mmCIF file of C-alpha atoms in Angstrom:
data_model
loop_
_atom_site.group_PDB
_atom_site.id
_atom_site.type_symbol
_atom_site.label_atom_id
_atom_site.label_comp_id
_atom_site.label_asym_id
_atom_site.label_seq_id
_atom_site.Cartn_x
_atom_site.Cartn_y
_atom_site.Cartn_z
ATOM 1 C CA MET A 30 0.000 0.000 0.000
ATOM 2 C CA SER A 31 1.421 3.385 -0.896
ATOM 3 C CA SER A 32 1.903 5.994 1.824
ATOM 4 C CA GLU A 33 0.273 8.763 -0.239
ATOM 5 C CA TYR A 34 -3.477 8.941 -0.695
ATOM 6 C CA LYS A 35 -4.638 9.465 -4.270
ATOM 7 C CA GLU A 36 -8.084 10.882 -4.980
ATOM 8 C CA ASP A 37 -10.411 8.711 -6.991
ATOM 9 C CA TYR A 38 -13.469 9.285 -9.194
ATOM 10 C CA GLY A 39 -11.768 11.577 -11.711
ATOM 11 C CA THR A 40 -14.217 10.721 -14.471
ATOM 12 C CA ALA A 41 -17.213 11.393 -12.246
ATOM 13 C CA SER A 42 -15.711 14.749 -11.236
ATOM 14 C CA GLY A 43 -15.299 15.634 -14.894
ATOM 15 C CA ILE A 44 -18.905 14.712 -15.615
ATOM 16 C CA ALA A 45 -20.068 16.854 -12.687
ATOM 17 C CA ILE A 46 -18.123 19.828 -14.041
ATOM 18 C CA LEU A 47 -19.581 19.199 -17.503
ATOM 19 C CA VAL A 48 -23.136 19.114 -16.113
ATOM 20 C CA SER A 49 -22.569 22.434 -14.319
ATOM 21 C CA CYS A 50 -21.088 23.975 -17.470
ATOM 22 C CA ILE A 51 -24.128 22.881 -19.472
ATOM 23 C CA GLY A 52 -26.289 24.651 -16.905
ATOM 24 C CA TRP A 53 -24.298 27.874 -17.207
ATOM 25 C CA LEU A 54 -24.458 27.650 -20.998
ATOM 26 C CA ALA A 55 -28.243 27.199 -20.827
ATOM 27 C CA ILE A 56 -28.609 30.326 -18.687
ATOM 28 C CA VAL A 57 -26.270 32.473 -20.766
ATOM 29 C CA GLY A 58 -27.597 31.127 -24.065
ATOM 30 C CA GLY A 59 -31.205 31.634 -23.050
ATOM 31 C CA CYS A 60 -30.550 35.224 -22.003
ATOM 32 C CA ILE A 61 -28.638 36.009 -25.195
ATOM 33 C CA VAL A 62 -31.371 34.519 -27.375
ATOM 34 C CA ALA A 63 -34.079 36.335 -25.415
ATOM 35 C CA PHE A 64 -32.391 39.706 -25.757
ATOM 36 C CA THR A 65 -31.612 39.311 -29.454
ATOM 37 C CA LEU A 66 -35.087 38.149 -30.501
ATOM 38 C CA PRO A 67 -37.537 40.786 -31.574
ATOM 39 C CA GLY A 68 -40.910 40.596 -29.903
ATOM 40 C CA SER A 69 -42.893 41.406 -26.823
ATOM 41 C CA GLY A 70 -41.636 41.265 -23.264
ATOM 42 C CA GLY A 71 -43.888 38.365 -22.304
ATOM 43 C CA ASP A 72 -42.236 35.969 -24.714
ATOM 44 C CA LYS A 73 -38.792 37.028 -23.562
ATOM 45 C CA PHE A 74 -39.776 36.620 -19.914
ATOM 46 C CA PHE A 75 -40.819 32.992 -20.416
ATOM 47 C CA LEU A 76 -37.667 32.241 -22.408
ATOM 48 C CA ILE A 77 -35.430 33.700 -19.697
ATOM 49 C CA ALA A 78 -37.430 31.997 -16.931
ATOM 50 C CA GLY A 79 -37.182 28.647 -18.712
ATOM 51 C CA ALA A 80 -33.456 29.053 -19.267
ATOM 52 C CA LEU A 81 -32.987 29.936 -15.592
ATOM 53 C CA VAL A 82 -34.974 26.945 -14.349
ATOM 54 C CA ILE A 83 -33.210 24.486 -16.645
ATOM 55 C CA GLY A 84 -29.782 26.034 -16.115
ATOM 56 C CA LEU A 85 -30.058 26.211 -12.336
ATOM 57 C CA SER A 86 -31.282 22.605 -12.252
ATOM 58 C CA PHE A 87 -28.188 21.477 -14.149
ATOM 59 C CA ILE A 88 -25.892 23.603 -11.980
ATOM 60 C CA ALA A 89 -27.429 22.243 -8.769
ATOM 61 C CA SER A 90 -27.140 18.672 -10.067
ATOM 62 C CA GLY A 91 -23.478 19.168 -10.905
ATOM 63 C CA GLN A 92 -22.779 20.694 -7.496
ATOM 64 C CA MET A 93 -24.532 17.816 -5.720
ATOM 65 C CA MET A 94 -22.470 15.342 -7.718
ATOM 66 C CA ARG A 95 -19.283 17.168 -6.730
ATOM 67 C CA ALA A 96 -20.328 17.219 -3.056
ATOM 68 C CA ILE A 97 -20.968 13.469 -3.073
ATOM 69 C CA ILE A 98 -17.656 12.778 -4.811
ATOM 70 C CA ASP A 99 -15.723 15.043 -2.408
ATOM 71 C CA ASN A 100 -17.395 13.380 0.577
ATOM 72 C CA THR A 101 -16.564 9.928 -0.756
ATOM 73 C CA ASN A 102 -12.938 10.902 -1.350
ATOM 74 C CA ALA A 103 -12.696 12.345 2.168
ATOM 75 C CA ASN A 104 -14.085 9.128 3.666
ATOM 76 C CA LYS A 105 -11.654 7.037 1.624
ATOM 77 C CA GLU A 106 -8.772 9.239 2.790
ATOM 78 C CA ILE A 107 -9.812 8.814 6.431
ATOM 79 C CA LEU A 108 -9.992 5.053 5.916
ATOM 80 C CA HIS A 109 -6.532 5.120 4.325
ATOM 81 C CA ILE A 110 -5.153 7.038 7.331
ATOM 82 C CA LEU A 111 -6.767 4.665 9.822
ATOM 83 C CA LYS A 112 -5.505 1.598 7.963
ATOM 84 C CA SER A 113 -1.953 2.949 7.906
ATOM 85 C CA LYS A 114 -1.857 3.277 11.720
ATOM 86 C CA PRO A 115 -0.852 0.308 13.875
ATOM 87 C CA CYS A 116 -3.806 -1.818 14.861
ATOM 88 C CA CYS A 117 -5.200 -2.353 18.349
ATOM 89 C CA ASP A 118 -3.226 0.404 20.109
ATOM 90 C CA THR A 119 -6.213 2.584 20.854
ATOM 91 C CA PHE A 120 -8.964 -0.005 21.239
ATOM 92 C CA ALA A 121 -9.771 -1.836 24.450
ATOM 93 C CA THR A 122 -9.808 -5.617 24.383
ATOM 94 C CA ASP A 123 -12.544 -7.748 25.929
ATOM 95 C CA SER A 124 -10.374 -8.568 28.959
ATOM 96 C CA GLN A 125 -9.737 -4.862 29.623
ATOM 97 C CA LEU A 126 -13.460 -4.111 29.619
ATOM 98 C CA ASP A 127 -14.267 -6.670 32.374
#
């Protein structure tokens, strides 16, 4: 076992970043399209509102994925640290508990 901990789930982290980027592109793209289209304000409002809802949903999904991945990596690092320590030094045995 190596002494250095290496983070895992690189592909999943990349997918989470991609999902968040798609959300930002949806928001920015929806606003650009809404402001460049001729027409009444009502149509533009619904286009911007739709882009915001879809974009923020993607951004939130990407952030939740990143939070889960970071939490999993932190737990794996803690497990790695605990496994690298000598066993049974800090735990009481059955005879010590009697």
